[in-house]
Coordinates of C-alpha atoms in Angstrom, one line a residue:
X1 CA -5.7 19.9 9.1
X2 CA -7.2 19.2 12.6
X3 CA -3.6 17.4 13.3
X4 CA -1.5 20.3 12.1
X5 CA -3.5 22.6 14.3
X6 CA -3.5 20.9 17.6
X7 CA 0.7 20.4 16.7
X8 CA 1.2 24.6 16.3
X9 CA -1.3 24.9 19.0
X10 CA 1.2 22.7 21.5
X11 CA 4.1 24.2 20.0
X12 CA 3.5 27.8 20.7
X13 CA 2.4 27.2 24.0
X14 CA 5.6 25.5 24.8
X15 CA 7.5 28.1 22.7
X16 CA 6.0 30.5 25.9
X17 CA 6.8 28.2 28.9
X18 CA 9.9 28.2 27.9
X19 CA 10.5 31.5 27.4
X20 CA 9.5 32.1 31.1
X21 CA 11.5 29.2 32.5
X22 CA 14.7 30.9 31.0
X23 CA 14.2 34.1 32.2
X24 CA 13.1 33.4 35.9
X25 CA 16.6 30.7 36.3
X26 CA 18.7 33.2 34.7
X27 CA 17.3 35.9 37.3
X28 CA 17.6 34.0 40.1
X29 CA 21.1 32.0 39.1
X30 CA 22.7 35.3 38.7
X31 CA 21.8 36.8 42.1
X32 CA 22.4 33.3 44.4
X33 CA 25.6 32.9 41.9
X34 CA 24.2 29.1 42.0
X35 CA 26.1 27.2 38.8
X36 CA 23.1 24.6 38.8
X37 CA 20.7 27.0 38.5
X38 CA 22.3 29.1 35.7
X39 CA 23.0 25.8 34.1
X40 CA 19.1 25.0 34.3
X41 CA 18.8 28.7 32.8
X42 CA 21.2 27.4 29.8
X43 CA 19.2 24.3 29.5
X44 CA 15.6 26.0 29.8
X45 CA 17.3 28.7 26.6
X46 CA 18.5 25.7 25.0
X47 CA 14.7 24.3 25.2
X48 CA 13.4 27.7 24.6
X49 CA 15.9 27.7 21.1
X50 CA 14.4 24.1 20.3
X51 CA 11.2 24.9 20.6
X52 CA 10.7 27.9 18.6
X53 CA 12.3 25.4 15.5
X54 CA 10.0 23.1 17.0
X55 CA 7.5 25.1 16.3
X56 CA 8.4 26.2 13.1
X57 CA 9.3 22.6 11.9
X58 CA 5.7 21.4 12.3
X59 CA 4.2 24.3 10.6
X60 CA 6.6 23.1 7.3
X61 CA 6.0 19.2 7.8
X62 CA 2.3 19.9 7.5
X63 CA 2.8 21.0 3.4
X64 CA 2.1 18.9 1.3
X65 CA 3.8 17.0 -1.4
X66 CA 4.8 19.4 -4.6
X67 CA 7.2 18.8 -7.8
X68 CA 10.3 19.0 -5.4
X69 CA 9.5 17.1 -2.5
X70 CA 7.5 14.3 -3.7
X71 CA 7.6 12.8 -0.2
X72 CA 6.1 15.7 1.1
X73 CA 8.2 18.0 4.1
X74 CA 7.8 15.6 7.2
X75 CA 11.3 15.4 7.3
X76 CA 11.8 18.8 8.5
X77 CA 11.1 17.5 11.8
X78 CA 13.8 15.4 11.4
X79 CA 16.0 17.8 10.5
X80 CA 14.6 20.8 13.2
X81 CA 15.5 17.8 16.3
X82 CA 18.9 16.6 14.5
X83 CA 20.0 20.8 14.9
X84 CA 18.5 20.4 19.0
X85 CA 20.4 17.3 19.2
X86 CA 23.7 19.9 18.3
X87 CA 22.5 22.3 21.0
X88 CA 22.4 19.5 23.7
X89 CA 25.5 18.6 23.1
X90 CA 27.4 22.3 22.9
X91 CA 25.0 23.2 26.4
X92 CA 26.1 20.2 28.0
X93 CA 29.7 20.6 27.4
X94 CA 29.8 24.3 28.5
X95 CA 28.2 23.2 31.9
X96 CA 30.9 20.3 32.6
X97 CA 33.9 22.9 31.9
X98 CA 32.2 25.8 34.0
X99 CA 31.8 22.9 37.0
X100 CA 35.3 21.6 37.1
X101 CA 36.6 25.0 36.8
X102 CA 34.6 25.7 40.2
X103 CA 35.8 22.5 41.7
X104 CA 39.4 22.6 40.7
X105 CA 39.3 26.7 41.9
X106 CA 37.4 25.3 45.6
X107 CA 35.4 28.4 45.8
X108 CA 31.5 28.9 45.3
X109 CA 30.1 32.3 46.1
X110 CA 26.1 30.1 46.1
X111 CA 23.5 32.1 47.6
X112 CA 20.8 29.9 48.9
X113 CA 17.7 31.4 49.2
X114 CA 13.7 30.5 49.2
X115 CA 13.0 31.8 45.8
X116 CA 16.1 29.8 44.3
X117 CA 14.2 26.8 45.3
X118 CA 10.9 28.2 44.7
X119 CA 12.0 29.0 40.9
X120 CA 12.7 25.2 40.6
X121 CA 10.1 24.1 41.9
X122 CA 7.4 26.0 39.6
X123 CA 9.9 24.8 36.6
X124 CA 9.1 21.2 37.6
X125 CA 5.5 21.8 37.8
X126 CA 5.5 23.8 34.1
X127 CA 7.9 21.1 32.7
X128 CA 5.7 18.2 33.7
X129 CA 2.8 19.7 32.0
X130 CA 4.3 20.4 29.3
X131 CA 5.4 17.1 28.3
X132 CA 2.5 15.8 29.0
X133 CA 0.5 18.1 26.6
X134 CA 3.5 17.2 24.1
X135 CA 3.7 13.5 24.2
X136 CA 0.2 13.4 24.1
X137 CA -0.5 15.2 20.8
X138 CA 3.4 13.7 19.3
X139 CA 1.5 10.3 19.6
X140 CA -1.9 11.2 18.5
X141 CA 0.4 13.0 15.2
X142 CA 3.2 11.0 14.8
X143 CA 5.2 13.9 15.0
X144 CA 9.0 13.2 15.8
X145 CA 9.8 16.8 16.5
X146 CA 6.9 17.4 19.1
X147 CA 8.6 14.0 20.3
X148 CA 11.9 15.5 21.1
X149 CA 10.4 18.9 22.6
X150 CA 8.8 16.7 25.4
X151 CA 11.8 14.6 26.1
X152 CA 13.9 18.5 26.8
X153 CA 11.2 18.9 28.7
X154 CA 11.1 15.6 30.6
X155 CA 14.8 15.5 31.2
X156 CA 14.1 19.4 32.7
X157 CA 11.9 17.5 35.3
X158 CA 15.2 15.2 36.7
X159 CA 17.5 18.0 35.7
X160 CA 15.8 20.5 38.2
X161 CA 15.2 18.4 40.8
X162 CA 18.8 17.2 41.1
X163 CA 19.8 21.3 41.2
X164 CA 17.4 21.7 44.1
X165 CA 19.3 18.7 45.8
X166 CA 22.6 20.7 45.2
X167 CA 21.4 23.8 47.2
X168 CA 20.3 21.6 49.6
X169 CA 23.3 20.3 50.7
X170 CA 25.2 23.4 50.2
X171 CA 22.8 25.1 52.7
X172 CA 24.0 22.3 54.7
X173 CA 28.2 23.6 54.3
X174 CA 28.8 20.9 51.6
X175 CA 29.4 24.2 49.1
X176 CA 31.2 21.8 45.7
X177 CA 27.4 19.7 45.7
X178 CA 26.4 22.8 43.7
X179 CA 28.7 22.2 41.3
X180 CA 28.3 18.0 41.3
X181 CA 24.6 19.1 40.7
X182 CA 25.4 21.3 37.4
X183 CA 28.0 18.3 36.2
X184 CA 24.8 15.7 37.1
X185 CA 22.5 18.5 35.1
X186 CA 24.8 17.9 31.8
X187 CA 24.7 13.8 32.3
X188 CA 21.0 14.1 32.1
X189 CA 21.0 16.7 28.9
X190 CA 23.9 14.4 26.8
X191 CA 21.7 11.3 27.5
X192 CA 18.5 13.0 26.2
X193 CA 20.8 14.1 23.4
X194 CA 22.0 10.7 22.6
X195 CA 18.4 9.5 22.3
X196 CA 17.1 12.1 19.9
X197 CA 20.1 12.0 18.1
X198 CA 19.8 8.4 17.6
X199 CA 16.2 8.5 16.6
X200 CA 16.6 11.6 14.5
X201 CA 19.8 9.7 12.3
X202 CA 17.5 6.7 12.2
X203 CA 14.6 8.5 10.6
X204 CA 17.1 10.7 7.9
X205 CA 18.5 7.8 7.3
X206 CA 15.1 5.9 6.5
X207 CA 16.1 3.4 8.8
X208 CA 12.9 1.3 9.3
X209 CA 11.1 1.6 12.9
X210 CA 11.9 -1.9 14.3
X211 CA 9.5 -4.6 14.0
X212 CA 7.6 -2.6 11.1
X213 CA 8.3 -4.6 8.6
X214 CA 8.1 -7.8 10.1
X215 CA 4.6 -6.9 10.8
X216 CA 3.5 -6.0 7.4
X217 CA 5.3 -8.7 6.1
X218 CA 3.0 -11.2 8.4
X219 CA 0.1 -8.9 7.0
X220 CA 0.7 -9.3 3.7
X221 CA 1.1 -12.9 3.8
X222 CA -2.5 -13.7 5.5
X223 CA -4.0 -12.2 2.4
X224 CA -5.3 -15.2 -0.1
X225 CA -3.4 -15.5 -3.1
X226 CA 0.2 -14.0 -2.4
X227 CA 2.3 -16.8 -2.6
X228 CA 5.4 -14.7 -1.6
X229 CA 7.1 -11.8 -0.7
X230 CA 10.1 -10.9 -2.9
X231 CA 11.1 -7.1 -1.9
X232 CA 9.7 -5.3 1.2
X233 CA 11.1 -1.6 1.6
X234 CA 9.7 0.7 4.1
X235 CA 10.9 4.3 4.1
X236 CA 9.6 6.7 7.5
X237 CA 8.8 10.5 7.2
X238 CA 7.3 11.9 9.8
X239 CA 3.7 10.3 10.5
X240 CA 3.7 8.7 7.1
X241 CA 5.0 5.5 6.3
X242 CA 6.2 4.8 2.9
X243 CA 6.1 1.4 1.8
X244 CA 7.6 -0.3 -1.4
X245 CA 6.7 -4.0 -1.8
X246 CA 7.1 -6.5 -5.1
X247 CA 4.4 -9.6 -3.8
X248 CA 4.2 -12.8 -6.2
X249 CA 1.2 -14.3 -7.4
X250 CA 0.0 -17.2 -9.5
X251 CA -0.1 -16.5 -13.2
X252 CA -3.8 -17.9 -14.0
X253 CA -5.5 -15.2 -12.1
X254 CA -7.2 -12.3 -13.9
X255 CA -6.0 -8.6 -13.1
X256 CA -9.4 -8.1 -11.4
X257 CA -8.4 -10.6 -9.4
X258 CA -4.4 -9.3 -9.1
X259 CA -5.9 -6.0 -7.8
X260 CA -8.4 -7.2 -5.5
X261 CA -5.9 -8.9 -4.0
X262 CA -3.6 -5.9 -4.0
X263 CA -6.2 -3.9 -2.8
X264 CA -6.9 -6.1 -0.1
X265 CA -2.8 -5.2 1.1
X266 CA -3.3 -2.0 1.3
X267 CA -6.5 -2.3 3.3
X268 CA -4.9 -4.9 5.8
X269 CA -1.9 -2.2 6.5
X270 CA -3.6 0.6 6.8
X271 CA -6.1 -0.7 9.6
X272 CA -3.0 -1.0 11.7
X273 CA -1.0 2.1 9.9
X274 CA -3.6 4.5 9.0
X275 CA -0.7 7.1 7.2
X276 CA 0.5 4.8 5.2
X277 CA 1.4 5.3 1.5
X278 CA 2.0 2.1 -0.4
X279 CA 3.3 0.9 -4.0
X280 CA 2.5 -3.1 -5.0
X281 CA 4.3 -4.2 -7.6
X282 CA 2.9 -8.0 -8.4
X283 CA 5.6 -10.5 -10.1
X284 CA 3.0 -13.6 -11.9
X285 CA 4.8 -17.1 -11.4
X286 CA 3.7 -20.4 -12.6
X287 CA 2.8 -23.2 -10.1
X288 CA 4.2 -26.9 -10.0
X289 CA 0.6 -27.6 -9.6
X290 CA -0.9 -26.0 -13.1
X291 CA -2.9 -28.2 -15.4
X292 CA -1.6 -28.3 -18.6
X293 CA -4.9 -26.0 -20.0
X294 CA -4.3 -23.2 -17.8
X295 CA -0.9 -23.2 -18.8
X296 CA -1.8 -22.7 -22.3
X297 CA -4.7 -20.2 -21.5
X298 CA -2.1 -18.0 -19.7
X299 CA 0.3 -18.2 -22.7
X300 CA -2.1 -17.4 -25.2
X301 CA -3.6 -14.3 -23.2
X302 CA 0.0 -13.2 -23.2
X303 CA 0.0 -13.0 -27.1
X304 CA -3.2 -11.4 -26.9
X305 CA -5.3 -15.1 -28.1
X306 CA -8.2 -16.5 -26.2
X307 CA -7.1 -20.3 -26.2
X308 CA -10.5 -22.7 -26.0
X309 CA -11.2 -26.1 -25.9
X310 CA -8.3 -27.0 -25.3
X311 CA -7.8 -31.2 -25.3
X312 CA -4.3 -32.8 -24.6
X313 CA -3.1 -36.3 -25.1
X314 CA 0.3 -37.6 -23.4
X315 CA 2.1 -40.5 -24.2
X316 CA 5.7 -41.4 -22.7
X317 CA 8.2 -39.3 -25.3
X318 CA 5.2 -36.8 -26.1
X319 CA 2.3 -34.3 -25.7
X320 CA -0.4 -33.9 -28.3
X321 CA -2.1 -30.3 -27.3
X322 CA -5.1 -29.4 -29.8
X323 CA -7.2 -26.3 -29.0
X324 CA -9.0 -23.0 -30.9
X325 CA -7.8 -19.7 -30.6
X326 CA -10.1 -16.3 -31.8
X327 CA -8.2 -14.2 -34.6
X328 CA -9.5 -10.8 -36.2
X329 CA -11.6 -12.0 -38.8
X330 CA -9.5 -8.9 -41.0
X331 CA -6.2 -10.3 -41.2
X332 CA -5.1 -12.5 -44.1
X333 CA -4.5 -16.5 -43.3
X334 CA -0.6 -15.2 -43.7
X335 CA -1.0 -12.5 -40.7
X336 CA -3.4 -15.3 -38.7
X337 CA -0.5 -18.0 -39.0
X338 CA 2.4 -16.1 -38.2
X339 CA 0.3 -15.4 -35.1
X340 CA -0.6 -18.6 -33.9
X341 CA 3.3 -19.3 -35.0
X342 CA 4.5 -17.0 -32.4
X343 CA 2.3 -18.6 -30.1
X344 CA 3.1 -22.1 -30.5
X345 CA 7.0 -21.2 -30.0
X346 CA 6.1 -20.1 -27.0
X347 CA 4.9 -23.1 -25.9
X348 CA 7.5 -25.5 -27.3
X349 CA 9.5 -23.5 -24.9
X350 CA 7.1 -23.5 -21.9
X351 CA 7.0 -27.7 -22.2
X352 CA 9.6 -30.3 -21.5
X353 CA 9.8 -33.0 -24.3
X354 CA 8.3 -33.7 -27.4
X355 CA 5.2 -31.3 -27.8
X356 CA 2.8 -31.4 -30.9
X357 CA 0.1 -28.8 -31.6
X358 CA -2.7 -28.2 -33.9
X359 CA -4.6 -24.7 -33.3
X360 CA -7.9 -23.9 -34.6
X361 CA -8.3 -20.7 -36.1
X362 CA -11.9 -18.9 -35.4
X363 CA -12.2 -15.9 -37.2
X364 CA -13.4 -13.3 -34.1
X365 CA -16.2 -11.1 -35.3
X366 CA -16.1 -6.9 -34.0
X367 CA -18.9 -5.8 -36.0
X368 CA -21.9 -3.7 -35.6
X369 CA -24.8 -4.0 -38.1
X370 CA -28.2 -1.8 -38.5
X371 CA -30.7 -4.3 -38.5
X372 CA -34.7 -4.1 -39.1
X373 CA -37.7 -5.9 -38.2
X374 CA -39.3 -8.7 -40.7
X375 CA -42.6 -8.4 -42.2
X376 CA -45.0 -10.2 -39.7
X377 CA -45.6 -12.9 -42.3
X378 CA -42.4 -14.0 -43.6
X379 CA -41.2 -13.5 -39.6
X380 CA -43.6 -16.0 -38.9
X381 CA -42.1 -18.4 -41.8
X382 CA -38.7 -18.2 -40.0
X383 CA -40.0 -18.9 -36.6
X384 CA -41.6 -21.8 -37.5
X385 CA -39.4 -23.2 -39.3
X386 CA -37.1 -22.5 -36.3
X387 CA -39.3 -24.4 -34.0
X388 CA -39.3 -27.4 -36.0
X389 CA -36.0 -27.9 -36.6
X390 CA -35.8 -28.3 -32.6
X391 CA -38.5 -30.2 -32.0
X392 CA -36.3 -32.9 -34.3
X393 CA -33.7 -33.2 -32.2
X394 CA -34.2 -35.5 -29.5
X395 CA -33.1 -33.6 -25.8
X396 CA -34.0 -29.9 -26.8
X397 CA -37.0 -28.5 -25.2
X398 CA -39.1 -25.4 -25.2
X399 CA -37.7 -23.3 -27.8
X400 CA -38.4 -19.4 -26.7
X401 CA -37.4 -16.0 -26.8
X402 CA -36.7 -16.3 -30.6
X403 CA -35.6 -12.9 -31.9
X404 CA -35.0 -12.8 -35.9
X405 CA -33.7 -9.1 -37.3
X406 CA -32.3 -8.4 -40.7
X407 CA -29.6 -6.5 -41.9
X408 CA -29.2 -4.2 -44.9
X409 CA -27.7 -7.1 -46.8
X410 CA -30.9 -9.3 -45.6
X411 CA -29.0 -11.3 -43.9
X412 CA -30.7 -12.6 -40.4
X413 CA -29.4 -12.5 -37.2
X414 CA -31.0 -15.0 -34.8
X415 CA -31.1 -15.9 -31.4
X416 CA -33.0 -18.0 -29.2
X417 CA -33.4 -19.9 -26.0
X418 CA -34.0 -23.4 -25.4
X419 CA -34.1 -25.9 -22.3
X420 CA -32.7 -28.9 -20.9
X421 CA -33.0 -31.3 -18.3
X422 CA -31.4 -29.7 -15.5
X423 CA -29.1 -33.0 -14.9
X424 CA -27.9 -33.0 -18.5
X425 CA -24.1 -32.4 -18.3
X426 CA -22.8 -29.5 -20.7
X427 CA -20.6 -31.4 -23.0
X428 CA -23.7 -33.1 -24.0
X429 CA -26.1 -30.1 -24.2
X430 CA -23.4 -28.1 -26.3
X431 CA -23.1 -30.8 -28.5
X432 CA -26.8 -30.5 -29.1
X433 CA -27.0 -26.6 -29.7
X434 CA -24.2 -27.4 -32.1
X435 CA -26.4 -28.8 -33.9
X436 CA -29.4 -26.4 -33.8
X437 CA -27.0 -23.9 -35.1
X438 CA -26.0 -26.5 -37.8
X439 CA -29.4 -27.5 -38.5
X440 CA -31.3 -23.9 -38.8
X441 CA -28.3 -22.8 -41.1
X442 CA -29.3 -25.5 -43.2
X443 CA -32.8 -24.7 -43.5
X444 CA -32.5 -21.1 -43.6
X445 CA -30.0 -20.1 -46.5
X446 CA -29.7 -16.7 -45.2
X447 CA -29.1 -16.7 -41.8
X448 CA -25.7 -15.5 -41.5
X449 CA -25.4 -15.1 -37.2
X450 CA -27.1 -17.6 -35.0
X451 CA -26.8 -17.5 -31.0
X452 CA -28.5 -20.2 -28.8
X453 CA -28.4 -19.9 -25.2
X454 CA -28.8 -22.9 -23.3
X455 CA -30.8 -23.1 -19.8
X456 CA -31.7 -25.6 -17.1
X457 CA -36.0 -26.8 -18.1
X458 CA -36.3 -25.6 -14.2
X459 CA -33.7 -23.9 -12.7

């Protein structure tokens, strides 16, 4: 809001000076019958004409986005200093024929007087400011069309003070420099013109600003884990840049991780590129340098299977892969096997070679019981007996935290904590808790859910 209000605010105000500019060389051009002038007079209505749309193209580009323009209206910018470019070009034109007409006739009927220079003079000082006040808030914006209102305005500055230079020397007798001067006027204009015009095709056009996407590219490509860039589009409207870029990553990594590192992009651009709207698409790839267990974790999370202990064996003409996989404890051995089925084709096309698997099926529990409390006495029993199944097993330590609930069936649901040395390597310790679990389901018939977690004795 504050940026659409200082670019009316500069608009209007420059909507006036040139208003005033028009009207004061077209007063005095008619009465010194100075062709420079009343080409500055044609030049100043031209910039009056340009920046009225000026004006009114910056009130537009500051709408935003609806169901028809889903890029917003910046363009109309684009549009109001493509029409300018037109007017240029027609102004400039007229000026070069009404010249050579004067210098092919030899006659000039230029009256040089002080308020013919004094006119130009005050239409430098008002041009310089205002392109000043222009450039200023068309960089602070980003807006193209406040842009091309101070370059009319700059080339006004040149313009005007080669049209003084023409009375000059035709106070001095040389009477066709008036006419050189208007010619020299219309140079400056069709140059200006050729600029915006240039600018103003490359923005419809969405030609990207140069050096853009070089630099998000380099960007993009410090950020950890995008291995590489495969599409990078970037689209310019206005202030806004719109960017479209497909980045590829390694398959193993989680989507939290995918959109940290997405987010981490957009962050990265938009330090440097504050407007900037961006889409990531993220293309997962597999690396040369993928163990053999991540490739077969990422495969079974693609079939919707959390793949576990997974243990491979090679040999020269083979691979023997063995590993568990969780299945919904509701479907039917029939509906579990043709799952793991898909899977496993999967992976015979994934690996080179002679490939042998054997999956585990564990049946994955999604189940919420109502549970109660046990009598103090026969909790008692339970914990006890708990406690002295671990103390029988050589390694386990300091059995705590024992909770024991039963559910409406009377089955109990049990879990505990235990220790172990903290150097103890965790093959070891969950070989041990394995059998815990073994041992207290053997001792206590209906325990139907038993969860041990395992911590360091003094971590």
């Amino acid at each position: 809001m504050e940026h659409a209000h200082k670019k009316q605010q500069v608009a209007i105000s420059s909507v006036v000076a040139s208003l005033l500019l028009t009207a004061m060389k077209l007063i005095v051009g008619l009465l010194t019958g100075s062709i420079g002038i009343i080409s500055e007079a044609a030049h100043s209505a031209l910039d009056f004409g340009a920046a009225s749309l000026t004006w009114y193209a910056v009130r537009m580009s500051g709408k935003p986005a609806d169901s028809k323009h889903h890029y917003g209206h910046a363009k109309v910018e684009s549009v109001s200093a493509l029409i300018e470019t037109g007017l240029l070009v027609v102004t400039s034109a007229w000026i070069i024929y009404a010249a050579i007409e004067r210098l092919i006739a030899g006659t000039t009927e230029v009256e040089v007087t002080w308020y013919a220079f004094a006119v130009m003079a005050i239409s430098i000082v008002v041009d310089i400011s205002r392109s000043i006040a222009l450039k200023k808030v068309a960089k602070e914006t980003g807006s193209q069309a406040l842009e091309a209102d101070a370059l009319h305005f700059s080339s006004d500055i040149l313009s005007s003070a080669v049209v003084i230079l023409g009375l000059f020397f035709v106070s001095l007798g040389i009477v066709w420099a008036d006419a050189v001067a208007g010619i020299a006027v219309a140079l400056v204009v069709l140059w200006a013109a050729f600029r915006l015009g240039k600018e103003t095709i490359d923005v419809l056009t969405d030609a990207a600003p140069e050096g853009l996407a070089d630099r998000i590219e380099e960007m993009t490509m410090s950020v950890a884990g995008v291995i590489a860039i495969d599409k990078l589009r970037v689209k310019p409207s206005g202030p806004q840049v719109f960017v479209e870029m497909g980045v590829s990553v390694n398959r193993t990594l989680s989507v939290e991780k995918v959109q940290r590192i997405c987010a981490e992009i957009e962050q990265k651009v938009r330090e440097e590129f504050t407007l900037a709207d961006m889409i990531i698409n993220t293309r997962p790839i597999a690396l040369n340098s993928e163990t053999i267990a991540e490739r077969v974790h990422v495969i079974g999370l693609n079939h919707n299977l959390h793949a576990h202990n997974i243990s491979t064996n090679l040999s020269e003409q083979k691979k023997f892969i063995t590993f568990d996989v969780e299945i919904d404890q509701q479907l039917t051995i029939k509906e579990a096997h043709d799952t793991v089925t898909a899977l496993e084709d999967e992976l015979h096309r994934e690996f080179d070679g002679e490939l042998d698997i054997c999956i585990h099926l564990d049946p994955l529990r999604n189940e919420e019981h109502s549970t109660t409390a046990l009598p103090a006495g026969v909790e008692s029993i339970v914990r006890e007996t708990i406690v002295t199944v671990a103390e029988s097993i050589n390694k386990i330590q300091d059995v705590h935290d024992i909770l024991i609930r039963k559910s409406d069936t009377g089955k109990l649901f049990i879990t505990l904590h235990c220790s172990f040395d903290d150097e103890a390597l965790l093959e070891e310790v969950h070989s041990l808790t394995s059998q815990l679990e073994g041992a207290i389901y053997h001792s206590l018939p209906d325990a139907y859910r038993v969860i041990i977690h395992a911590e360091p004795l003094y971590g």
